[in-house]
CSV table of C-alpha atoms in Angstrom, one decimal:
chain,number,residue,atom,x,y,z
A,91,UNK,CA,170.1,72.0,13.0
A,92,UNK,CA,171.2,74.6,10.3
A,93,UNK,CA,171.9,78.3,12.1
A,94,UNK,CA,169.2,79.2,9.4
A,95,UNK,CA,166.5,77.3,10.5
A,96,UNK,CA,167.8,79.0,14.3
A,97,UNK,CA,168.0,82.8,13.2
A,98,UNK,CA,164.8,82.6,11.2
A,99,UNK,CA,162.4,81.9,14.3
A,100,UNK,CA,164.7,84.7,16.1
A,101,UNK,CA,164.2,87.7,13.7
A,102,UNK,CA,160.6,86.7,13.8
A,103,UNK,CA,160.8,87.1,17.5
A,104,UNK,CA,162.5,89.9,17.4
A,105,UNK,CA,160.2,91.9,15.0
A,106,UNK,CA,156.7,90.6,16.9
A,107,UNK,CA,158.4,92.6,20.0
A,108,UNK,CA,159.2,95.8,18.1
A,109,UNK,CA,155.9,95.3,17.1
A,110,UNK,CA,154.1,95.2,20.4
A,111,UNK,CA,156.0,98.4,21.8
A,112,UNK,CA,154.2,101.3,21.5
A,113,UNK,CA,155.5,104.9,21.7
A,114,UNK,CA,152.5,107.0,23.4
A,115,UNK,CA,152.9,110.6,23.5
A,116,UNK,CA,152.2,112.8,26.2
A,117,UNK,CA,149.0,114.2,23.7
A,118,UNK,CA,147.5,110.9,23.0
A,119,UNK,CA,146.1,108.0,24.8
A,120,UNK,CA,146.0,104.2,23.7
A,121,UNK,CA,142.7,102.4,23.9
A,122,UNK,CA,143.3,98.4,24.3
A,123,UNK,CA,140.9,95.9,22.8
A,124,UNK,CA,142.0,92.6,24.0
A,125,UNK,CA,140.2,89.5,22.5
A,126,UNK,CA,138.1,92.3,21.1
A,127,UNK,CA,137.0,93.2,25.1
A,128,UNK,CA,137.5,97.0,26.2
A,129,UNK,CA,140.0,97.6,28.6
A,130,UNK,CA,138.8,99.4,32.0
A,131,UNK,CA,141.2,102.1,31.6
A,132,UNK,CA,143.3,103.7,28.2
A,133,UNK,CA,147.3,103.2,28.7
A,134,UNK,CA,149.8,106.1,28.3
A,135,UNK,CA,151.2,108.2,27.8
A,136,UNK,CA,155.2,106.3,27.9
A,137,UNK,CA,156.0,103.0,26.7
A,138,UNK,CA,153.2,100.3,26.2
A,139,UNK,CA,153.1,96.8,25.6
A,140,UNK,CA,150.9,95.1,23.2
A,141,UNK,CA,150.2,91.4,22.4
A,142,UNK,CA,149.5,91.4,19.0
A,143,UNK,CA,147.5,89.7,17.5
A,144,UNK,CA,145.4,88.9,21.0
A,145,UNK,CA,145.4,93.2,21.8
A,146,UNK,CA,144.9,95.9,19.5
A,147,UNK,CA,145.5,99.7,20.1
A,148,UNK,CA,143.4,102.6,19.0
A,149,UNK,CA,145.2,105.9,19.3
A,150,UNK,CA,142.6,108.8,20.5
A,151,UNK,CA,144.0,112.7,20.8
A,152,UNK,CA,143.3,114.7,23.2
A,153,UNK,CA,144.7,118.0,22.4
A,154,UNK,CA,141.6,120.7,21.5
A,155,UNK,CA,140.2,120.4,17.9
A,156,UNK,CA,139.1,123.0,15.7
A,157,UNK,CA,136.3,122.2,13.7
A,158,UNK,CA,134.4,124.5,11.1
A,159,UNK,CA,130.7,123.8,10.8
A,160,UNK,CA,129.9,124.5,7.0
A,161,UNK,CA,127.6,127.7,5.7
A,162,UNK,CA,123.7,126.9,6.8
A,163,UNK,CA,120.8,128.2,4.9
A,164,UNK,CA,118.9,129.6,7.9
A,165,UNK,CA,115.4,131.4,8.4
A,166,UNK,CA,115.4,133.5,11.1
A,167,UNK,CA,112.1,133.9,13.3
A,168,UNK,CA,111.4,137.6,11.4
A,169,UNK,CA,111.8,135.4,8.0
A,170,UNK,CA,115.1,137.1,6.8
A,171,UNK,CA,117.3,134.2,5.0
A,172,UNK,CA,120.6,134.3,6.0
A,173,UNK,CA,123.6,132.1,5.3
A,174,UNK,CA,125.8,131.3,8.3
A,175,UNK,CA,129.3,129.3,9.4
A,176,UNK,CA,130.4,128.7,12.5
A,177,UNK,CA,133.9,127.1,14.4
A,178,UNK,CA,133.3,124.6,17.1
A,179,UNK,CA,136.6,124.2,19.7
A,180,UNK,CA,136.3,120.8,21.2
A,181,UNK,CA,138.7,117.9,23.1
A,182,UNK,CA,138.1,114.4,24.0
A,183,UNK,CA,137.9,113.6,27.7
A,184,UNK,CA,137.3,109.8,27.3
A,185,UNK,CA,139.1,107.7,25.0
A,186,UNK,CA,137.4,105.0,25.6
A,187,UNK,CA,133.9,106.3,24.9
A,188,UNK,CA,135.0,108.0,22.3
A,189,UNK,CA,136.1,105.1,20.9
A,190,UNK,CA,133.5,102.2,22.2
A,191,UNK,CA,130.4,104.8,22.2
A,192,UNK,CA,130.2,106.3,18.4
A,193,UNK,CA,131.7,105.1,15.2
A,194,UNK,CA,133.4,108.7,14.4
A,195,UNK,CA,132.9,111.4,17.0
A,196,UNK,CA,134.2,114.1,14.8
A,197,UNK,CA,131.2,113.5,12.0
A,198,UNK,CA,128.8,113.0,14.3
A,199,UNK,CA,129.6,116.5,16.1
A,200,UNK,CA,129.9,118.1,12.9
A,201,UNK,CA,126.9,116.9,12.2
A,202,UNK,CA,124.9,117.7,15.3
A,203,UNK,CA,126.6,121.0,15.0
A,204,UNK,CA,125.0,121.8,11.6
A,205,UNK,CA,121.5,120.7,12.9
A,206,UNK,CA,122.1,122.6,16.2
A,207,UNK,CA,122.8,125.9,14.3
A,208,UNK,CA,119.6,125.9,12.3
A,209,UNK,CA,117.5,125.3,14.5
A,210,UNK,CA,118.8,127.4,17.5
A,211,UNK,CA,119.5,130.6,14.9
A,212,UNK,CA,115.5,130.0,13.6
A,213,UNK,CA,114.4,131.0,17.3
A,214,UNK,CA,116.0,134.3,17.3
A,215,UNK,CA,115.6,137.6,15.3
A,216,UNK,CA,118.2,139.4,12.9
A,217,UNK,CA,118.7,142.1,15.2
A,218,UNK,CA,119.2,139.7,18.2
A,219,UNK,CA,121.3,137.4,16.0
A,220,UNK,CA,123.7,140.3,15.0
A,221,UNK,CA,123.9,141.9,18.6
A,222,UNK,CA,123.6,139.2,20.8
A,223,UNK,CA,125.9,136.5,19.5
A,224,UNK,CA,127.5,135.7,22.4
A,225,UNK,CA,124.5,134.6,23.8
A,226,UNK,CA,124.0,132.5,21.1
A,227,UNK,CA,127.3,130.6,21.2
A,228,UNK,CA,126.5,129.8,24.7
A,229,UNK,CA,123.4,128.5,23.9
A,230,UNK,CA,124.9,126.2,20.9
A,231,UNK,CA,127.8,125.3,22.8
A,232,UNK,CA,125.9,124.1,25.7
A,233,UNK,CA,123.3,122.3,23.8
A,234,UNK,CA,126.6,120.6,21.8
A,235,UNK,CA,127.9,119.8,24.9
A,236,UNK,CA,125.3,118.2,26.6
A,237,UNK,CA,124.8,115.8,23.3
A,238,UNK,CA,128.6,115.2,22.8
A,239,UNK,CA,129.1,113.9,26.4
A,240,UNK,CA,127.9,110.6,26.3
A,241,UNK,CA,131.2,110.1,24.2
A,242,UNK,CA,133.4,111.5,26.2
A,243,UNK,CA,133.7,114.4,24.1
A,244,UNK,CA,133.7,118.2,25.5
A,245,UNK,CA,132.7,120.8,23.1
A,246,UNK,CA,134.6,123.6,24.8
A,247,UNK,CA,133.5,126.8,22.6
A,248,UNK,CA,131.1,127.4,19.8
A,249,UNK,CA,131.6,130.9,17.6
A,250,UNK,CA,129.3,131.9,15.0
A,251,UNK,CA,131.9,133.1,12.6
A,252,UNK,CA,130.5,134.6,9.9
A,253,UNK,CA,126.9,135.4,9.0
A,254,UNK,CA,126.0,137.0,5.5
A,255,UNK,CA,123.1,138.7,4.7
A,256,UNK,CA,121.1,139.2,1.6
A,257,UNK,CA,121.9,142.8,-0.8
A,258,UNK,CA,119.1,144.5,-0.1
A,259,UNK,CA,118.7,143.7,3.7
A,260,UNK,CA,122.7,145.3,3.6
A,261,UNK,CA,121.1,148.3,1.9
A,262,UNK,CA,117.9,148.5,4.0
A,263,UNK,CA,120.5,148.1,7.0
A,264,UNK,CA,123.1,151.0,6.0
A,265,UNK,CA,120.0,153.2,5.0
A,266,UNK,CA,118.4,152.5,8.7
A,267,UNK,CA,121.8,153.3,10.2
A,268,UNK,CA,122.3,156.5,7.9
A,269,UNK,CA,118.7,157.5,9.7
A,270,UNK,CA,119.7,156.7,12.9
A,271,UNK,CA,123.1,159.2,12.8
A,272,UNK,CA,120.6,161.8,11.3
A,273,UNK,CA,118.5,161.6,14.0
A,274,UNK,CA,121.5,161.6,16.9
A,275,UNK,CA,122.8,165.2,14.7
A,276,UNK,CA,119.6,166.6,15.0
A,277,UNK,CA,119.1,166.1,18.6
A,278,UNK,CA,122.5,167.3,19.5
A,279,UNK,CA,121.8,170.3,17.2
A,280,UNK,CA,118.7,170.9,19.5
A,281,UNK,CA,119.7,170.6,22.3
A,282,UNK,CA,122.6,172.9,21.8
A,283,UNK,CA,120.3,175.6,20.4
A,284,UNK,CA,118.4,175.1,23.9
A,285,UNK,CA,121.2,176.2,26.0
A,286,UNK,CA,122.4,178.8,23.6
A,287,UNK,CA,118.5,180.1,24.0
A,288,UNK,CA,118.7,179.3,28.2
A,289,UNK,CA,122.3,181.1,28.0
A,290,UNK,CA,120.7,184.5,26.2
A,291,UNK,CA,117.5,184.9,28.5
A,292,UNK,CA,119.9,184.6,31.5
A,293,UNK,CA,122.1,187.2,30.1
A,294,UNK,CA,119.0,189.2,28.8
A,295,UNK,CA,118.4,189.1,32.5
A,296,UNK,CA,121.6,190.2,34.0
A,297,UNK,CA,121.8,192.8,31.6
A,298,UNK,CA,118.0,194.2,32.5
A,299,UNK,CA,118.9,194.3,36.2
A,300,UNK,CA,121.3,197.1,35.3
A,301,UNK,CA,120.7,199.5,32.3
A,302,UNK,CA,123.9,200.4,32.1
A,303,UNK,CA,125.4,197.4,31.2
A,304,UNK,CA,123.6,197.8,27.6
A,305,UNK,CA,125.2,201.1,27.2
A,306,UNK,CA,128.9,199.4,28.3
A,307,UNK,CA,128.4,196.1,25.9
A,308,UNK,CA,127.3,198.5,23.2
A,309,UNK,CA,130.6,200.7,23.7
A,310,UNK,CA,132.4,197.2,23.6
A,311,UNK,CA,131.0,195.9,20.5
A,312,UNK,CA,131.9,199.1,18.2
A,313,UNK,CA,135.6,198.5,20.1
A,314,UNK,CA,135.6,195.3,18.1
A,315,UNK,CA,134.2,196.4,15.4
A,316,UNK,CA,137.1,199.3,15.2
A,317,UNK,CA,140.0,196.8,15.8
A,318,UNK,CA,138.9,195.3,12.3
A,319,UNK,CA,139.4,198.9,10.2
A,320,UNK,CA,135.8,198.3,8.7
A,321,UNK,CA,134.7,201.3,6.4
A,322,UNK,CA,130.4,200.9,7.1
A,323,UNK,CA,130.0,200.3,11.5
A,324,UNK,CA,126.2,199.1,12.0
A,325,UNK,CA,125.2,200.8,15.7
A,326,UNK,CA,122.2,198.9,16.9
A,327,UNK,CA,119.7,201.4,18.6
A,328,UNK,CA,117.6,200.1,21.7
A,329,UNK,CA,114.0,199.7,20.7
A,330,UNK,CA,113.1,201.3,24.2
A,331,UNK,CA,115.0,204.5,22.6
A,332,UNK,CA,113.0,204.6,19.6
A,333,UNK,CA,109.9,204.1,21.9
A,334,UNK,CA,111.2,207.4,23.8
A,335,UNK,CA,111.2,209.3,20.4
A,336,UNK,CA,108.2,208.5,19.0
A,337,UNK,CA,106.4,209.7,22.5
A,338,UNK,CA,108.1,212.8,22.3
A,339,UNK,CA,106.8,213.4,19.1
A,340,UNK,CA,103.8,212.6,19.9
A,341,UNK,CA,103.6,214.8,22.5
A,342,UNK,CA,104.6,217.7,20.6
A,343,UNK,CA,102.2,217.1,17.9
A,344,UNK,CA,99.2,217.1,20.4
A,345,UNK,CA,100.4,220.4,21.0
């Protein structure tokens, strides 16, 4: 026989062996159809053998997947239309369901995720929307999760990412918030005029007990007013005082 007709059948050989040793990274897991039946269990990661054509390998990830859910038109339940996006963080857990159990897991979620976000973010108000969110993502998320198990699929987080409202709800919005830190400066101003009037009527008091004092503070206050080289000095005169006055001039008039 011709070494020809010999090394032919042997570099056939030899490539249908390369062929049937797979590589399986420490990421990844290979799912094994043989005669088209599942295998119980996926094989890796390491070296695998496969006997092609009889067996055929379908690689399946599992590190964590980021996937963006596209901008929804959504209605909240006060009937403000928003547009909103959201990021969905999910792994696969089973390669064989995800494999055997849907025709493309990561459509499907994407798909269940879009659905999900519209009808979850039309049973909630703006205000609870924009300060409750991570209720909300716990919410989607587990509702995700409990649909994407069956496939072996774990939807890990769900973030609302961005959520953009209409011009004149922004302007309604910064005009409310405008009002609101007008109102906080007014109460402030308040309620600092209400201890400055508490701090004078305990004063007014201390300085009652002893009339005296009045005659000191007023001796005090033209100090100050000296230290400053001022050509006019205002002196304040007790109203009690003029009250003396006018008595004794009445008094001398009835004379």
């Amino acid at each position: 026989m011709p070494p020809v007709l010999i090394l032919v059948p042997v570099i056939i050989f030899i490539f249908w062996v390369l062929s049937c040793i797979k590589i399986i990274p420490e990421y990844e897991r290979a799912v094994i159809f043989t005669l088209g039946r599942l295998a119980s269990a996926p094989k890796g990661p390491g070296l695998v053998l496969i006997f092609a054509p009889m067996q055929r390998v379908v690689r399946v990830s599992l590190q964590q997947e980021a996937m963006e859910v596209p901008p929804q038109d959504i209605i909240t339940r006060d009937n403000v239309t928003l547009k909103v996006n959201a990021v969905i963080f999910m792994r696969v857990v089973d390669p064989n369901n995800a494999v055997n159990q849907v025709a493309n897991y990561r459509y499907q979620t994407s798909q269940f995720a879009q659905t999900t976000l519209r009808s979850v973010l039309g049973e909630v108000d703006l205000d609870e929307l924009l300060a409750h969110r991570d209720k909300i993502n716990l919410r989607l998320q587990s509702i995700l999760d409990h649909r994407t198990d069956p496939w072996g699929v774990k939807v890990t987080s769900v973030e609302v990412k961005q959520v953009d409202l209409p011009e004149n709800m922004t302007r309604a919005m910064a005009k409310q918030a405008e009002a609101e830190r007008e109102k906080r400066s007014k109460i402030i101003h308040a309620e600092g005029e209400f201890a400055a009037a508490q701090r004078l009527v305990e004063a007014a008091h201390l300085l009652a007990s002893e009339p005296a004092s009045i005659q000191l503070r007023y001796l005090q206050t033209l100090t100050e007013i000296g230290v400053e080289k001022n050509t006019t000095v205002i002196f304040p005169v007790p109203v009690d005082m003029l009250a003396g006055v006018k008595a004794l001039i009445d008094r001398a008039v009835q004379k």
